[in-house]
C-alpha cells in the first residue's frame, strides 16, 4: 500500500532539526473539510515557523478567512535548510500544517512580506509548491500568488514573481479578494488574465503585470504606465477606519514549540503619527486608530482564557502613546496577576515612560526593558524627529531601576543622515548614563548586578519616508562607525551588539530597488540564498556575485542621493502620504526642525486623512462605538 504524504513527511522528521515546526496539530488550529468549502487559502510565511507564528498580522488574517463558511485558511512556513534538502530528496512538496495538503493544490497562496531578506524564501516556497516562479508562466490551473504587508509598498523587486500585491489593511480587502476569486472560479476559471483584471480593480490590489516601466538614459525611472483599461495609474491602499468594528482573533493558534514572541497579543491601536523620519511602518499606516480600552480588556481576557499564555503583550507601533495606556495596563495587571499572567509592552518610547507605567507592567515578573532613543545626541534626534530630550532618557532609566528592572536595553540607529562622530560618542554615553543612574538609585553594590545592552543597527533608507532621498552609508564607513562606538564601551556591564553592515546593504538594495533587481534575487536563490535574515545563512559574497551576473549595480540603488524630482519605483503604490509633504519634511530634517504629533497638535497636512477620509481616532476609557472621540480638526 502506497504511503500517504503525511506518512512520508513523518519519516523525515527524526532527521531534521526542530521537527515541531512541521507537525501541526496545535491548540486552536482550524481544520476544515476541504470538500465542504469553495475557497482554499495557503497562508505561507516566508520564514521559519517560530518567526511566522509570532506575527500578529498572520493570526488576524488566518482568523478573518477561517470565519467564512465557504473558505479555509491553512498555514505553511519556509522549511529550514535541512528540511528543504530532505523534502527535495524525497520529492515531498511544500505542505500545510492543518491537513498536510500540498500548497500547490490551494486556490490562493498568500505571502506576508515583513522583511526584504525573506524574498529568496518566497521563491523556495513557490518552487517546493510546484508553482512556476514567474507569474507570466502561470495558467488558470495554478494558484493565485498574492503578497501583502509593509514590503508590498515597494514590491517591484518581486514584480515578476507576484500575481497581486495587497497594499494596506488586510481585513479591509481580503473578503473582496475572496469573493472575486470565488465568482471567477464558479464561472469556470477559464482566463487567468480576466481574474487579474478583476483583482486590479479592487482598492488596495496591485497587479504588476499590468504596468509598463520606461527608464531615462541615466538609469532612473521615467514612467510607470498601466497597460490595460480600468487599471489605476496609482494604487491606493485599503484602510480600516474603525478597529472596534474589526473582528479580532481571541482563539489564536498556540504553538507546540517555543517561538520568538511566545505570548498572547492584543493590538491596541494601528498607525503612528510621531513622524520619526526613518520609520517606514509609521508612514504607511497613518493615521492613528485606537481600539477602545473596554474592548482591549475584553479581548485580553478571552485570549488568556483560550490560550493559557502566561504573558500578554499590548502591541502597536508605540503602545506607550495609547490614550488610556496606564489605566488599561493597570486594570489588566490587577486582574491577571492572580492567574500568573504578566502584562508587557513592546520597546518603550522614553518620553512616554513613567514610574507608574513601569510598575503597572511588572507586577508579576520583571525581566528586561527596552528603550529606543534611536539617536545618541539631541541634535541627531532633531534630524530624525525623535522628539525626546536627554532628560527624558535619564528619567526613563531612573524609572526603570526604581521599578525593579536590572536589565536595560537601549536601541540606536547608526548611519543616519548628517551623523557625525560626536553623535556616535553620544550613543556610548547613554550606556554610561544607565550605570551612573543605577548607582544613584540602587547603590554601588546593587548596581553591580545591572546589565545594559546597547544595540545598534545600520540605517536603511525606506520608501514613502522623508529619508527616501538619502543614501545609505558605505559598507566601509558603517563598519568604521561600529568600531568607533566600541572604543568608548569598556565597562563589562555594558554589552554592545551591532547588526552586520553587509546585511543592511542588501536590505537597502531590496528596499529601494525596482523590478530590474528581480533577476538578482532569482540568481541569488539559484545560487543557494536562503534565510538571508539569519546571520548563519546570509552570504554577502553570494549576493555580490548574483548582482554582478544579473547586471545589477548595488551602489546605484543604495549609495546614490536622489533628487526631489526623481521618479521612484514605489510612487504608484500609495500609502496616502503627499510627496511634496515628504520633500518639505526632508528639508525640515536637514534644518534640524521637529514636527509635532498631529494626534495631539496641529495637522501638518501630510495628506492621508483627506485622501482616505479617515481621521486620527483616540478612544479614552468610557467611549465606545458612537461615542468615539475623533480629532475632527485635522483635515489632512
XYZ file of C-alpha atoms in Angstrom:
636
model
C 0.000 0.000 0.000
C 1.411 3.386 -1.022
C 2.462 5.763 1.709
C 0.355 8.846 2.273
C 2.013 12.270 2.102
C 1.673 12.522 5.860
C 3.474 9.224 6.395
C 6.265 10.292 4.054
C 6.681 13.573 5.933
C 6.694 11.828 9.310
C 9.560 9.631 8.139
C 11.646 12.760 7.604
C 11.048 14.426 10.949
C 13.564 12.451 13.069
C 16.277 13.533 10.610
C 15.743 17.311 10.811
C 16.199 19.995 13.457
C 13.132 21.187 15.373
C 10.620 18.754 13.865
C 7.812 20.501 15.793
C 7.988 23.182 13.097
C 6.319 20.762 10.688
C 3.921 18.605 12.724
C 0.874 20.882 13.082
C -1.850 19.786 15.498
C -1.558 22.960 17.582
C -4.186 24.130 20.044
C -6.818 26.334 18.337
C -5.718 25.377 14.821
C -8.685 25.373 12.437
C -9.127 22.209 10.386
C -11.940 22.160 7.845
C -13.223 19.543 5.432
C -11.932 20.664 2.026
C -14.929 19.084 0.294
C -17.242 21.487 2.133
C -15.506 24.781 1.258
C -15.252 26.584 -2.068
C -12.027 28.504 -1.425
C -8.747 27.236 -0.058
C -6.018 29.690 1.013
C -2.486 28.636 1.953
C -1.120 31.357 4.227
C 2.579 30.863 3.532
C 5.041 32.690 5.756
C 8.439 33.025 4.018
C 10.471 32.433 7.165
C 10.861 29.847 9.905
C 7.867 28.639 11.919
C 8.974 30.377 15.112
C 9.077 33.730 13.309
C 5.830 33.301 11.401
C 3.884 32.130 14.452
C 4.932 35.313 16.249
C 3.367 37.565 13.588
C 0.086 39.043 14.807
C -0.982 40.039 11.298
C -0.871 36.411 10.191
C -3.037 35.361 13.131
C -5.528 38.091 12.252
C -5.769 37.064 8.600
C -5.984 33.365 9.488
C -8.986 34.216 11.642
C -10.569 36.516 9.045
C -10.512 33.834 6.343
C -11.493 30.916 8.550
C -14.542 32.677 9.966
C -16.089 32.342 6.500
C -18.146 29.185 5.949
C -17.093 28.993 2.309
C -13.333 29.205 2.868
C -10.486 27.612 4.737
C -7.077 29.026 5.540
C -4.166 26.747 6.379
C -0.585 27.631 7.286
C 2.744 26.810 5.698
C 6.205 28.103 6.543
C 9.531 28.165 4.760
C 11.245 24.890 5.695
C 14.651 25.191 7.313
C 17.539 24.296 5.047
C 17.841 20.729 6.354
C 14.123 20.119 5.867
C 14.192 21.669 2.383
C 17.025 19.325 1.380
C 15.162 16.318 2.770
C 11.931 17.305 1.031
C 13.689 17.711 -2.302
C 15.489 14.382 -1.909
C 12.195 12.596 -1.171
C 10.091 14.549 -3.666
C 7.855 15.989 -0.952
C 6.055 19.249 -1.819
C 5.524 22.201 0.496
C 2.546 21.321 2.680
C 0.173 22.959 5.128
C 0.219 22.125 8.830
C -3.538 21.774 9.290
C -4.161 18.956 6.791
C -0.730 18.143 5.344
C -2.061 19.114 1.914
C 0.336 20.251 -0.846
C 0.310 24.036 -1.079
C 0.100 23.807 -4.853
C -3.418 22.388 -4.529
C -4.805 25.551 -2.927
C -6.664 28.278 -4.812
C -4.605 31.120 -3.364
C -1.100 31.231 -1.915
C -0.739 34.319 0.287
C 2.638 35.615 1.458
C 3.070 38.256 4.195
C 6.112 40.403 3.327
C 7.543 41.830 6.547
C 11.230 41.895 5.724
C 13.055 42.213 2.428
C 15.540 39.474 3.279
C 12.785 36.846 3.109
C 12.419 37.296 -0.653
C 14.538 34.275 -1.556
C 12.482 32.162 0.863
C 9.368 33.172 -1.070
C 10.930 31.640 -4.179
C 11.782 28.491 -2.218
C 8.159 28.144 -1.129
C 6.818 28.608 -4.656
C 9.313 26.139 -6.075
C 8.578 23.492 -3.427
C 4.860 24.008 -4.086
C 5.380 23.237 -7.772
C 4.215 26.700 -8.826
C 6.107 28.486 -11.648
C 8.300 31.212 -10.176
C 7.382 33.725 -12.871
C 3.812 34.996 -12.895
C 3.912 35.092 -16.700
C 4.351 31.290 -16.774
C 1.266 30.513 -14.666
C -2.008 29.350 -16.157
C -5.589 29.326 -14.909
C -4.835 25.967 -13.270
C -2.171 27.411 -10.973
C -2.875 29.077 -7.606
C -3.158 32.859 -7.469
C 0.008 34.176 -5.788
C -0.612 37.259 -3.661
C 1.525 39.129 -1.132
C 0.859 41.857 1.397
C 2.459 43.546 4.385
C 4.840 46.512 4.681
C 7.120 45.450 1.828
C 4.181 45.471 -0.584
C 4.537 49.271 -0.721
C 7.613 48.659 -2.837
C 7.167 45.149 -4.169
C 8.813 45.997 -7.503
C 11.867 43.777 -6.876
C 9.357 40.898 -6.659
C 7.143 42.124 -9.517
C 7.865 39.234 -11.935
C 7.025 36.656 -9.249
C 3.721 38.059 -7.896
C 0.244 37.979 -9.371
C -1.167 40.511 -6.907
C 0.299 42.710 -4.159
C -2.083 43.952 -1.464
C -1.465 47.408 -0.006
C -2.735 48.334 3.441
C -5.016 46.658 5.966
C -5.743 43.066 5.013
C -9.050 42.844 6.897
C -10.398 45.638 4.716
C -9.723 43.875 1.421
C -9.411 40.102 1.930
C -13.125 39.349 1.671
C -13.475 41.242 -1.603
C -10.472 39.321 -2.930
C -12.054 36.019 -1.914
C -15.470 36.933 -3.308
C -13.875 37.996 -6.602
C -11.889 34.780 -6.858
C -14.952 32.715 -5.960
C -17.035 34.336 -8.705
C -14.273 33.739 -11.268
C -13.868 30.137 -10.132
C -17.601 29.433 -10.327
C -17.603 30.791 -13.880
C -15.172 28.069 -14.880
C -11.773 29.735 -14.178
C -11.145 29.994 -17.906
C -8.945 33.067 -18.276
C -6.263 33.999 -15.749
C -5.905 37.479 -17.237
C -9.597 38.093 -16.589
C -9.071 37.178 -12.919
C -6.124 39.562 -12.652
C -8.127 42.387 -14.240
C -10.844 41.871 -11.666
C -8.262 41.925 -8.887
C -6.683 45.113 -10.240
C -9.997 46.940 -9.817
C -10.146 46.201 -6.080
C -8.915 49.058 -3.869
C -5.560 48.032 -2.432
C -4.732 45.438 -5.102
C -1.750 45.955 -7.404
C -1.145 43.673 -10.378
C 2.453 44.265 -11.552
C 1.883 42.611 -14.943
C -0.440 45.450 -15.959
C 2.224 48.178 -15.630
C 4.944 49.070 -18.088
C 8.124 50.826 -16.957
C 10.324 53.147 -19.006
C 13.733 54.473 -17.980
C 15.852 57.566 -18.535
C 19.342 57.303 -20.100
C 20.913 57.640 -16.626
C 19.014 54.572 -15.395
C 16.430 56.422 -13.321
C 12.750 55.713 -13.857
C 10.862 57.809 -16.377
C 7.341 56.440 -16.038
C 5.079 53.671 -14.769
C 2.145 53.292 -17.161
C -0.919 50.996 -16.883
C -1.272 48.782 -19.951
C -4.923 47.745 -19.532
C -8.156 49.798 -19.435
C -9.580 50.309 -15.951
C -6.263 49.704 -14.197
C -5.451 52.666 -11.916
C -2.358 54.773 -12.544
C -1.855 54.946 -8.774
C -2.906 52.102 -6.471
C -4.390 53.294 -3.187
C -4.109 51.281 -0.007
C -7.008 49.594 1.795
C -7.685 51.277 5.140
C -9.607 50.113 8.205
C -11.298 53.163 9.701
C -12.602 51.710 12.984
C -10.646 48.992 14.786
C -13.538 48.338 17.155
C -15.592 47.168 14.188
C -12.947 44.638 13.103
C -13.248 41.058 14.330
C -10.067 40.272 16.290
C -8.901 36.679 16.960
C -9.393 35.572 20.543
C -8.567 31.910 19.826
C -5.153 32.256 18.146
C -3.182 29.152 17.289
C -0.891 28.197 20.189
C 2.461 26.773 19.012
C 3.769 23.376 20.044
C 7.308 24.712 20.393
C 8.954 27.908 21.571
C 8.624 30.833 19.168
C 10.194 34.286 19.018
C 7.322 36.130 20.725
C 5.727 33.384 22.784
C 2.862 35.329 24.288
C -0.700 36.472 23.793
C -1.111 39.706 21.852
C -3.771 42.386 21.641
C -3.448 45.233 19.160
C -4.388 48.451 20.972
C -4.064 50.783 18.003
C -2.890 50.907 14.413
C -0.832 53.622 12.784
C 1.597 56.154 14.186
C 1.931 59.897 13.636
C 5.031 60.504 15.732
C 6.772 61.225 12.442
C 10.135 59.521 13.047
C 11.635 60.185 9.629
C 13.350 56.810 9.252
C 10.265 54.750 10.135
C 8.609 53.036 7.178
C 5.844 51.483 9.285
C 4.762 54.837 10.677
C 4.287 56.450 7.274
C 2.441 53.594 5.546
C -0.088 53.067 8.378
C -1.257 56.623 9.152
C -3.365 57.860 10.845
C -3.671 56.539 14.414
C -6.809 54.464 15.010
C -7.241 53.260 18.575
C -9.216 50.323 19.912
C -11.464 51.156 22.882
C -9.978 50.251 26.305
C -13.077 48.251 27.209
C -12.705 46.147 24.083
C -8.951 45.733 24.652
C -9.646 44.402 28.127
C -12.363 42.013 26.910
C -10.121 40.680 24.140
C -7.250 40.217 26.596
C -9.376 38.187 28.988
C -10.680 35.949 26.227
C -7.262 35.355 24.682
C -5.668 34.433 28.007
C -8.568 32.089 28.769
C -8.415 30.452 25.335
C -4.648 30.012 25.132
C -3.175 29.558 28.605
C -0.376 32.039 27.927
C 1.404 33.436 30.981
C 2.291 36.691 29.222
C 0.087 39.248 27.493
C 1.547 41.980 25.278
C -0.327 45.128 24.276
C 1.052 45.822 20.823
C 1.195 48.713 18.386
C 3.929 50.827 16.841
C 4.153 52.868 20.054
C 1.981 51.367 22.781
C 3.046 53.873 25.441
C 1.206 56.507 23.366
C -2.130 54.708 23.719
C -4.551 57.233 25.229
C -5.610 55.016 28.152
C -2.367 53.062 28.492
C -1.760 53.495 32.230
C -5.284 52.633 33.271
C -5.597 49.765 30.792
C -2.296 48.196 31.813
C -3.056 48.675 35.490
C -6.516 47.112 35.219
C -5.255 44.143 33.244
C -2.291 43.626 35.571
C -4.550 43.700 38.635
C -6.958 41.247 37.030
C -4.464 38.828 35.518
C -1.683 38.693 38.092
C -3.707 36.265 40.218
C -3.531 33.905 37.211
C 0.229 34.370 36.995
C -0.080 36.374 33.781
C 2.391 39.179 33.144
C 1.317 42.218 31.105
C 4.073 43.655 28.917
C 4.630 46.395 26.362
C 6.921 46.356 23.311
C 10.016 48.563 23.339
C 9.080 51.727 25.146
C 9.274 55.323 23.974
C 11.481 57.072 26.500
C 9.374 60.219 26.594
C 6.203 58.285 27.337
C 7.678 56.194 30.112
C 6.848 56.722 33.788
C 7.283 55.054 37.147
C 3.565 54.303 37.257
C 3.643 52.624 33.867
C 6.773 50.649 34.722
C 5.144 49.406 37.915
C 1.950 48.513 36.071
C 3.673 46.313 33.500
C 5.847 44.481 36.011
C 3.589 43.292 38.821
C 4.217 39.589 38.180
C 7.756 39.330 36.771
C 10.440 41.855 35.935
C 12.648 40.943 33.029
C 14.484 43.431 30.895
C 13.052 46.604 29.457
C 13.885 48.057 26.060
C 14.086 51.805 25.486
C 14.555 53.175 21.983
C 16.202 56.621 21.834
C 17.284 55.752 18.247
C 19.720 58.688 18.095
C 22.574 59.260 20.539
C 22.616 63.060 20.579
C 19.835 65.603 20.895
C 20.945 67.054 17.561
C 20.565 63.828 15.584
C 17.227 63.167 17.276
C 16.005 66.519 15.934
C 17.117 65.428 12.463
C 15.129 62.180 12.669
C 12.220 63.850 14.515
C 12.617 61.651 17.573
C 11.252 64.268 19.948
C 12.853 63.168 23.203
C 15.387 65.043 25.289
C 18.425 63.847 27.212
C 16.429 64.500 30.355
C 13.644 62.198 29.090
C 16.187 59.432 28.579
C 17.700 59.832 32.047
C 14.288 59.878 33.708
C 13.195 56.771 31.822
C 16.296 54.924 33.049
C 15.671 56.150 36.583
C 12.059 54.976 36.444
C 13.131 51.559 35.196
C 15.604 50.969 38.043
C 13.160 52.248 40.656
C 10.567 49.831 39.346
C 12.834 46.843 39.849
C 14.402 46.327 36.437
C 18.038 45.292 36.441
C 18.490 44.833 32.688
C 18.011 47.758 30.321
C 18.340 47.510 26.552
C 18.970 50.688 24.556
C 18.330 50.675 20.817
C 20.038 53.051 18.366
C 20.448 53.531 14.611
C 23.854 54.173 13.042
C 24.445 55.953 9.745
C 21.566 58.402 9.977
C 21.654 61.424 7.653
C 24.098 64.161 8.838
C 25.549 61.853 11.528
C 28.976 62.778 12.926
C 31.419 61.052 15.255
C 30.079 63.213 18.081
C 26.667 61.610 17.566
C 28.320 58.186 17.785
C 30.080 59.059 21.024
C 26.689 60.095 22.411
C 25.420 56.540 21.822
C 28.140 55.119 24.043
C 27.489 57.884 26.566
C 23.936 56.645 27.117
C 25.233 53.287 28.302
C 27.395 55.009 30.906
C 24.441 57.142 31.960
C 22.483 53.970 32.707
C 25.217 52.654 35.013
C 25.589 56.017 36.778
C 21.846 56.270 37.369
C 21.753 52.675 38.602
C 24.339 53.535 41.243
C 22.371 56.648 42.262
C 19.124 54.707 42.598
C 20.343 51.330 43.841
C 23.669 51.936 45.477
C 27.040 50.739 44.247
C 26.662 47.142 45.450
C 23.265 46.502 43.836
C 24.274 48.398 40.684
C 26.933 45.758 40.047
C 24.076 43.409 39.099
C 22.765 45.772 36.441
C 23.259 44.846 32.808
C 22.972 47.331 29.972
C 22.748 46.321 26.337
C 23.435 48.812 23.565
C 22.058 47.532 20.288
C 22.889 49.380 17.075
C 21.514 48.749 13.587
C 22.616 50.341 10.311
C 20.220 52.872 8.800
C 18.350 51.658 5.711
C 16.527 54.370 3.705
C 12.908 53.319 3.221
C 10.272 54.154 0.601
C 7.499 56.617 1.474
C 9.570 58.310 4.194
C 11.307 61.718 4.193
C 14.627 59.854 4.072
C 13.790 58.053 0.805
C 16.001 60.665 -0.889
C 19.033 59.794 1.267
C 21.850 57.335 0.504
C 22.991 54.615 2.854
C 26.475 54.988 4.326
C 29.023 52.811 2.561
C 29.864 49.409 3.937
C 33.369 50.509 4.955
C 32.071 53.614 6.699
C 29.366 51.677 8.544
C 31.965 49.258 9.873
C 34.234 52.122 10.910
C 31.400 53.712 12.879
C 30.545 50.422 14.565
C 34.102 50.069 15.804
C 34.270 53.737 16.764
C 31.385 53.292 19.212
C 33.032 50.183 20.640
C 36.105 52.217 21.662
C 34.030 54.034 24.279
C 32.403 50.948 25.827
C 34.893 49.343 28.206
C 32.679 48.561 31.219
C 31.921 44.829 31.371
C 28.356 45.536 32.480
C 27.641 47.010 29.044
C 27.051 44.569 26.215
C 27.464 46.032 22.748
C 25.627 44.456 19.811
C 25.502 45.647 16.251
C 23.734 44.467 13.128
C 26.077 43.311 10.369
C 26.517 46.134 7.872
C 26.601 43.871 4.820
C 23.157 42.502 5.699
C 21.803 46.061 5.863
C 23.403 46.799 2.489
C 21.401 44.062 0.745
C 18.310 45.081 2.693
C 18.739 48.592 1.273
C 19.068 47.198 -2.256
C 15.807 45.276 -1.898
C 14.063 48.185 -0.134
C 14.963 50.777 -2.763
C 15.147 48.577 -5.850
C 12.885 48.380 -8.871
C 11.897 45.386 -10.980
C 15.359 45.332 -12.592
C 16.578 43.895 -9.256
C 14.372 40.803 -9.661
C 16.944 38.854 -11.745
C 19.483 39.294 -8.924
C 17.001 37.858 -6.403
C 16.363 34.906 -8.705
C 20.074 34.350 -9.309
C 20.882 34.566 -5.602
C 18.194 31.977 -4.901
C 19.518 29.712 -7.651
C 22.977 30.007 -6.076
C 21.625 28.874 -2.716
C 20.500 32.017 -0.870
C 18.101 31.030 1.903
C 17.098 32.669 5.188
C 19.097 35.784 4.406
C 17.829 37.471 7.551
C 19.630 34.860 9.665
C 23.331 35.545 10.264
C 24.307 31.893 9.971
C 22.886 31.724 6.452
C 23.457 35.168 4.962
C 26.228 35.195 2.364
C 27.183 38.690 1.218
C 29.659 37.448 -1.381
C 26.953 35.279 -2.901
C 24.718 38.332 -3.279
C 27.551 40.313 -4.844
C 28.074 37.548 -7.409
C 24.348 37.312 -8.080
C 24.083 41.046 -8.663
C 27.115 41.039 -10.920
C 25.763 38.179 -13.026
C 22.341 39.847 -13.227
C 23.831 43.196 -14.185
C 22.571 44.969 -11.061
C 24.630 47.898 -9.747
C 24.006 47.825 -5.992
C 25.547 51.251 -5.447
C 23.095 52.818 -7.934
C 20.257 51.971 -5.569
C 21.951 52.266 -2.182
C 24.763 54.858 -2.249
C 23.219 57.479 -4.506
C 21.459 60.583 -3.158
C 18.160 61.053 -5.003
C 16.819 64.353 -6.259
C 13.394 65.666 -5.346
C 12.291 65.345 -8.968
C 13.332 61.703 -9.388
C 10.631 59.125 -10.031
C 10.749 56.131 -7.672
C 9.694 52.510 -8.121
C 7.053 52.977 -5.431
C 5.476 56.276 -6.463
C 2.458 54.478 -7.983
C 1.902 52.457 -4.769
C 0.318 54.949 -2.431
C 0.033 54.887 1.364
C -1.621 58.309 1.082
C 1.341 60.496 2.013
C 1.706 63.525 -0.238
C 5.123 63.507 -1.961
C 5.502 67.282 -1.648
C 4.976 66.924 2.099
C 7.779 64.332 2.245
C 10.048 66.758 0.383
C 9.184 69.536 2.823
C 9.804 67.239 5.783
C 13.164 66.187 4.361
C 14.103 69.862 4.204
C 12.978 70.270 7.811
C 15.216 67.328 8.745
C 18.250 68.946 7.152
C 17.426 72.133 9.103
C 17.059 70.073 12.332
C 13.422 71.126 12.690
C 10.971 68.903 14.526
C 7.330 68.225 13.648
C 4.733 67.608 16.345
C 2.453 64.575 16.501
C -0.794 65.519 14.745
C -2.934 63.352 17.019
C -2.372 65.949 19.751
C -1.110 69.026 17.925
C -1.960 70.847 14.686
C -2.400 68.950 11.433
C 0.726 69.024 9.258
C -1.294 68.212 6.077
C 0.605 65.056 5.106
C -2.460 64.198 3.020
C -3.543 60.810 4.380
C -6.730 61.794 6.200
C -8.117 63.783 3.305
C -7.225 61.124 0.725
C -8.839 58.238 2.585
C -11.493 60.129 4.561
C -10.222 58.848 7.889
C -9.193 60.867 10.937
C -6.859 60.148 13.854
C -9.169 58.389 16.316
C -8.405 58.384 20.047
C -10.556 56.390 22.447
C -10.290 57.182 26.150
C -11.997 54.847 28.613
C -15.778 55.136 28.508
C -16.003 55.998 24.809
C -17.164 53.105 22.649
C -18.970 52.945 19.314
C -20.924 56.096 18.543
C -19.157 57.881 21.378
C -15.718 57.525 19.761
C -13.565 60.625 20.076
C -12.088 61.732 16.755
C -9.654 64.558 16.198
C -12.067 66.347 13.917
C -9.956 69.442 13.318
C -7.304 67.538 11.330
C -8.285 67.807 7.650
C -5.014 66.402 6.283
